[in-house]
Amino acid sequence: MKKMNQAYKNNLDYLQAELEWIECRSRSIILEAKAKEAGSDCSTRSYKRYNKSEDSESVLHARSIKYRRRSRRMRNRIDERLLATRAQKINLSIDQLCQQHDLSLQDRTILLLAAAPVFSRKFDDLYSELDPHNLSSGLSVEVVCTFLQLDFEERLRLRQTFTRNHALTKEDLITVSLTQRYSTPNDLLAASVELTTMAFQAIIGERCLTDEFLDFSSLEEPKATFDQVVIAASVHIVEANDVVFSEVSTALDFDQFHGNAAGVGEPVLAAQGDVGALVLADEL
């Protein structure tokens, strides 16, 4: 009992316990879903080719219960140690962050879920298994709903958490992004949820990533070659969306193009007829 009520020494000591709980709870939910699939008709299973001796419904269900009980014990232990930590006036950074932005317990859990892959990529694999429809890899809105085991009404309310007016996004604590254009309400479920650098540094209580490192670590894959970027000296015809455009000849030098030479105004693009020939206004 003494160990159970022991205060956390620091931020990382606390975060390690939370990550262990996230992993245990995730495995419980995954095994529960697999057990239901194993007991369903074979034609509707998404988990294929079960080994009956190891992956039967009863075995999976028993393993799920084992992880669920362990998860509850871990959660209770964490909460009790949090009370002891606060009683000893030990300020955890995530407590200060939640107080500063008036975050709810659910918001706090989302922050922890988003922080987990920063410490280990195994959580990306776990989150992928939590997504029953494989909408995305890593943490997504769907995975958050599954992990929290929300009912229908709670899922609808949770959507507000990922809007721009909610504290998590408004205060730049998480990013919510889609790989495609948002066109229907169900697209939000596939949105990727990631922790920002600012939030990560705030949670661990130190500036571990300098701006210089971030600058050099942000690499972009080239999407064009130099011959596609540099405008050729000759005139080319380019087709785009069934409309033919004529590129501007580069006979004018750089200064003239930008209107720095005397008598040359700002370059303006003008469309002529249905074809839309691209020319400088001064050449019309």
Coordinates of N, CA and C in Angstrom, one line a residue, residues 14-133:
Y14 N 5.8 10.0 -13.9 CA 4.4 10.0 -14.1 C 4.0 9.6 -15.5
L15 N 4.7 10.2 -16.5 CA 4.4 9.8 -17.9 C 4.6 8.4 -18.3
Q16 N 5.6 7.8 -17.7 CA 5.9 6.4 -17.9 C 4.7 5.5 -17.4
A17 N 4.2 5.9 -16.3 CA 3.0 5.1 -15.8 C 1.8 5.3 -16.7
E18 N 1.6 6.5 -17.2 CA 0.4 6.7 -18.0 C 0.6 6.0 -19.4
L19 N 1.8 5.9 -19.9 CA 2.0 5.2 -21.2 C 1.8 3.7 -21.0
E20 N 2.2 3.2 -19.8 CA 2.0 1.7 -19.5 C 0.5 1.5 -19.5
W21 N -0.3 2.4 -18.8 CA -1.7 2.2 -18.8 C -2.4 2.3 -20.2
I22 N -1.9 3.2 -21.0 CA -2.5 3.4 -22.3 C -2.3 2.1 -23.1
E23 N -1.1 1.5 -23.0 CA -0.8 0.2 -23.7 C -1.7 -0.9 -23.2
C24 N -1.8 -1.0 -21.9 CA -2.6 -2.1 -21.3 C -4.1 -2.0 -21.7
R25 N -4.6 -0.8 -21.6 CA -6.0 -0.5 -22.0 C -6.3 -0.8 -23.5
S26 N -5.3 -0.4 -24.3 CA -5.4 -0.6 -25.7 C -5.5 -2.1 -26.1
R27 N -4.6 -2.9 -25.4 CA -4.6 -4.3 -25.7 C -5.9 -5.0 -25.2
S28 N -6.4 -4.5 -24.2 CA -7.7 -5.0 -23.7 C -8.8 -4.8 -24.7
I29 N -8.9 -3.6 -25.3 CA -9.9 -3.2 -26.2 C -9.7 -4.0 -27.5
I30 N -8.5 -4.2 -28.0 CA -8.1 -4.9 -29.2 C -8.5 -6.4 -29.0
L31 N -8.2 -7.0 -27.9 CA -8.5 -8.4 -27.7 C -10.0 -8.6 -27.6
E32 N -10.7 -7.6 -27.0 CA -12.2 -7.7 -26.9 C -12.8 -7.7 -28.3
A33 N -12.3 -6.8 -29.2 CA -12.8 -6.8 -30.5 C -12.5 -8.0 -31.3
K34 N -11.3 -8.6 -31.1 CA -11.0 -9.8 -31.8 C -11.8 -11.0 -31.3
A35 N -12.1 -11.0 -30.0 CA -13.0 -12.1 -29.4 C -14.4 -12.0 -30.1
K36 N -14.9 -10.8 -30.3 CA -16.2 -10.7 -30.9 C -16.2 -11.1 -32.3
E37 N -15.1 -10.8 -33.0 CA -14.9 -11.2 -34.4 C -14.8 -12.7 -34.5
A38 N -14.1 -13.3 -33.6 CA -13.9 -14.8 -33.6 C -15.2 -15.5 -33.4
G39 N -16.1 -14.9 -32.6 CA -17.4 -15.5 -32.3 C -18.5 -15.2 -33.4
S40 N -18.2 -14.4 -34.3 CA -19.1 -14.0 -35.4 C -19.0 -15.0 -36.5
D41 N -19.9 -14.9 -37.5 CA -19.9 -15.7 -38.7 C -18.6 -15.5 -39.5
C42 N -18.0 -16.5 -40.0 CA -16.7 -16.5 -40.7 C -16.7 -15.5 -41.8
S43 N -17.9 -15.4 -42.5 CA -17.9 -14.5 -43.7 C -17.9 -13.1 -43.3
T44 N -18.1 -12.7 -42.1 CA -18.1 -11.3 -41.7 C -16.9 -10.9 -40.9
R45 N -15.9 -11.8 -40.7 CA -14.8 -11.6 -39.9 C -13.8 -10.6 -40.6
S46 N -13.2 -9.7 -39.9 CA -12.1 -8.9 -40.5 C -10.8 -9.5 -40.0
Y47 N -10.8 -10.3 -39.0 CA -9.6 -10.9 -38.5 C -9.6 -12.3 -39.1
K48 N -8.7 -12.6 -40.0 CA -8.7 -13.9 -40.8 C -7.8 -14.9 -40.2
R49 N -8.1 -16.2 -40.5 CA -7.3 -17.3 -40.2 C -6.9 -17.5 -38.8
Y50 N -7.8 -17.7 -37.9 CA -7.6 -17.9 -36.5 C -7.0 -19.3 -36.3
N51 N -6.1 -19.4 -35.4 CA -5.6 -20.7 -34.8 C -6.6 -21.0 -33.7
K52 N -7.3 -22.1 -33.9 CA -8.4 -22.4 -32.9 C -7.9 -22.6 -31.5
S53 N -6.7 -23.2 -31.4 CA -6.1 -23.5 -30.1 C -5.7 -22.2 -29.3
E54 N -5.3 -21.2 -30.1 CA -4.8 -19.9 -29.5 C -5.7 -18.8 -29.6
D55 N -6.5 -18.7 -30.7 CA -7.3 -17.5 -31.0 C -8.8 -17.8 -31.0
S56 N -9.2 -18.8 -30.2 CA -10.6 -19.0 -30.1 C -11.3 -17.9 -29.3
E57 N -12.6 -17.8 -29.5 CA -13.3 -16.7 -28.8 C -13.1 -16.7 -27.3
S58 N -13.1 -17.9 -26.7 CA -13.0 -18.0 -25.3 C -11.6 -17.6 -24.8
V59 N -10.6 -18.0 -25.5 CA -9.2 -17.6 -25.2 C -9.0 -16.1 -25.3
L60 N -9.5 -15.5 -26.4 CA -9.3 -14.1 -26.6 C -10.1 -13.3 -25.6
H61 N -11.3 -13.8 -25.2 CA -12.1 -13.1 -24.2 C -11.5 -13.2 -22.9
A62 N -10.9 -14.3 -22.5 CA -10.2 -14.4 -21.2 C -9.0 -13.5 -21.2
R63 N -8.2 -13.4 -22.3 CA -7.1 -12.5 -22.3 C -7.5 -11.0 -22.2
S64 N -8.7 -10.7 -22.8 CA -9.2 -9.4 -22.8 C -9.6 -9.0 -21.3
I65 N -10.2 -9.9 -20.6 CA -10.6 -9.6 -19.3 C -9.4 -9.4 -18.4
K66 N -8.3 -10.2 -18.6 CA -7.1 -10.1 -17.9 C -6.5 -8.8 -18.0
Y67 N -6.4 -8.3 -19.3 CA -5.9 -6.9 -19.5 C -6.8 -5.8 -19.0
R68 N -8.1 -6.1 -19.0 CA -9.0 -5.1 -18.5 C -8.8 -4.9 -17.0
R69 N -8.7 -6.0 -16.3 CA -8.6 -5.9 -14.9 C -7.2 -5.2 -14.5
R70 N -6.2 -5.6 -15.3 CA -4.9 -5.0 -15.0 C -4.9 -3.5 -15.3
S71 N -5.6 -3.1 -16.4 CA -5.8 -1.7 -16.7 C -6.5 -0.9 -15.6
R72 N -7.5 -1.5 -15.0 CA -8.2 -0.8 -14.0 C -7.3 -0.6 -12.7
R73 N -6.6 -1.7 -12.4 CA -5.7 -1.6 -11.3 C -4.6 -0.5 -11.5
M74 N -4.1 -0.4 -12.7 CA -3.1 0.6 -13.1 C -3.7 2.0 -13.0
R75 N -4.9 2.1 -13.5 CA -5.6 3.4 -13.4 C -5.8 3.9 -12.0
N76 N -6.2 3.0 -11.2 CA -6.5 3.3 -9.8 C -5.1 3.7 -9.1
R77 N -4.1 3.0 -9.4 CA -2.8 3.2 -8.8 C -2.3 4.6 -9.2
I78 N -2.4 4.9 -10.5 CA -2.0 6.2 -11.0 C -2.7 7.4 -10.3
D79 N -4.1 7.2 -10.2 CA -4.9 8.3 -9.6 C -4.5 8.5 -8.2
E80 N -4.2 7.4 -7.5 CA -3.9 7.5 -6.0 C -2.5 8.2 -5.9
R81 N -1.6 7.8 -6.8 CA -0.3 8.4 -6.7 C -0.3 9.9 -7.1
L82 N -1.2 10.2 -8.0 CA -1.4 11.6 -8.4 C -1.9 12.4 -7.2
L83 N -2.8 11.9 -6.4 CA -3.3 12.6 -5.2 C -2.1 12.8 -4.2
A84 N -1.3 11.7 -4.1 CA -0.1 11.9 -3.2 C 0.8 12.9 -3.7
T85 N 1.0 13.0 -5.0 CA 1.9 13.9 -5.6 C 1.5 15.4 -5.3
R86 N 0.2 15.6 -5.6 CA -0.4 16.9 -5.3 C -0.4 17.3 -3.9
A87 N -0.6 16.3 -3.0 CA -0.6 16.6 -1.6 C 0.8 17.0 -1.1
Q88 N 1.8 16.5 -1.8 CA 3.2 16.9 -1.4 C 3.7 18.2 -2.2
K89 N 2.7 18.8 -2.8 CA 3.0 20.1 -3.5 C 4.1 19.9 -4.7
I90 N 4.1 18.7 -5.2 CA 4.9 18.4 -6.4 C 4.1 18.8 -7.6
N91 N 4.6 19.8 -8.4 CA 3.8 20.3 -9.5 C 4.2 19.5 -10.8
L92 N 3.3 18.7 -11.3 CA 3.6 18.1 -12.6 C 3.2 19.0 -13.7
S93 N 4.0 19.0 -14.8 CA 3.9 20.0 -15.9 C 2.5 19.8 -16.5
I94 N 2.0 18.6 -16.7 CA 0.7 18.4 -17.4 C -0.4 18.9 -16.5
D95 N -0.3 18.9 -15.2 CA -1.3 19.5 -14.3 C -1.3 21.0 -14.6
Q96 N -0.2 21.6 -14.6 CA -0.1 23.1 -14.9 C -0.7 23.5 -16.2
L97 N -0.4 22.6 -17.2 CA -0.9 22.9 -18.6 C -2.4 22.8 -18.6
C98 N -3.0 21.8 -17.9 CA -4.4 21.6 -17.9 C -5.1 22.8 -17.2
Q99 N -4.5 23.2 -16.1 CA -5.0 24.3 -15.3 C -5.0 25.6 -16.1
Q100 N -3.8 25.8 -16.8 CA -3.6 27.0 -17.6 C -4.7 27.2 -18.7
H101 N -5.0 26.1 -19.4 CA -6.0 26.2 -20.5 C -7.4 25.6 -20.1
D102 N -7.6 25.3 -18.9 CA -8.9 24.8 -18.4 C -9.3 23.6 -19.2
L103 N -8.4 22.6 -19.2 CA -8.7 21.4 -19.9 C -9.4 20.4 -19.1
S104 N -10.3 19.6 -19.7 CA -11.0 18.6 -19.0 C -10.2 17.3 -18.8
L105 N -10.7 16.3 -18.0 CA -10.0 15.1 -17.9 C -9.9 14.3 -19.3
Q106 N -10.9 14.5 -20.1 CA -10.9 13.9 -21.4 C -9.9 14.6 -22.3
D107 N -9.8 15.9 -22.2 CA -8.7 16.6 -22.9 C -7.3 16.1 -22.5
R108 N -7.2 15.9 -21.2 CA -5.9 15.4 -20.7 C -5.5 14.1 -21.3
T109 N -6.5 13.2 -21.3 CA -6.3 11.9 -21.9 C -5.9 11.9 -23.4
I110 N -6.5 12.8 -24.1 CA -6.2 13.0 -25.5 C -4.8 13.5 -25.7
L111 N -4.3 14.4 -24.8 CA -3.0 14.8 -24.9 C -2.0 13.7 -24.6
L112 N -2.3 12.8 -23.6 CA -1.5 11.7 -23.3 C -1.5 10.7 -24.5
L113 N -2.6 10.5 -25.1 CA -2.7 9.6 -26.3 C -1.8 10.1 -27.4
A114 N -1.8 11.4 -27.6 CA -1.0 12.0 -28.7 C 0.4 12.0 -28.3
A115 N 0.8 12.0 -27.0 CA 2.2 12.1 -26.6 C 2.8 10.7 -26.7
A116 N 2.1 9.6 -26.6 CA 2.6 8.3 -26.6 C 3.5 8.0 -27.8
P117 N 3.1 8.2 -29.0 CA 4.0 7.9 -30.1 C 5.3 8.7 -30.2
V118 N 5.3 9.8 -29.5 CA 6.6 10.6 -29.4 C 7.6 9.8 -28.6
F119 N 7.2 9.0 -27.7 CA 8.1 8.2 -26.9 C 8.4 6.8 -27.5
S120 N 7.5 6.3 -28.2 CA 7.7 5.0 -28.8 C 6.7 4.8 -30.0
R121 N 7.3 4.3 -31.1 CA 6.5 4.1 -32.3 C 5.6 2.9 -32.2
K122 N 5.7 2.1 -31.1 CA 4.9 0.9 -30.9 C 3.4 1.4 -30.7
F123 N 3.2 2.6 -30.3 CA 1.9 3.1 -30.0 C 1.2 3.4 -31.4
D124 N 1.9 3.7 -32.4 CA 1.3 3.8 -33.7 C 0.7 2.5 -34.2
D125 N 1.4 1.4 -33.9 CA 0.9 0.1 -34.3 C -0.3 -0.3 -33.4
L126 N -0.3 0.1 -32.1 CA -1.4 -0.2 -31.3 C -2.6 0.6 -31.8
Y127 N -2.4 1.9 -32.1 CA -3.5 2.7 -32.6 C -4.1 2.2 -33.9
S128 N -3.3 1.6 -34.7 CA -3.8 1.1 -36.0 C -4.7 -0.1 -35.7
E129 N -4.4 -0.9 -34.7 CA -5.2 -2.0 -34.4 C -6.5 -1.6 -33.7
L130 N -6.5 -0.5 -33.0 CA -7.7 0.1 -32.4 C -8.7 0.6 -33.4
D131 N -8.2 0.9 -34.6 CA -9.1 1.4 -35.6 C -9.8 0.3 -36.3
P132 N -11.0 0.0 -36.0 CA -11.7 -1.2 -36.6 C -11.9 -1.2 -38.1
H133 N -11.9 0.0 -38.7 CA -12.1 0.2 -40.1 C -10.9 0.6 -40.9

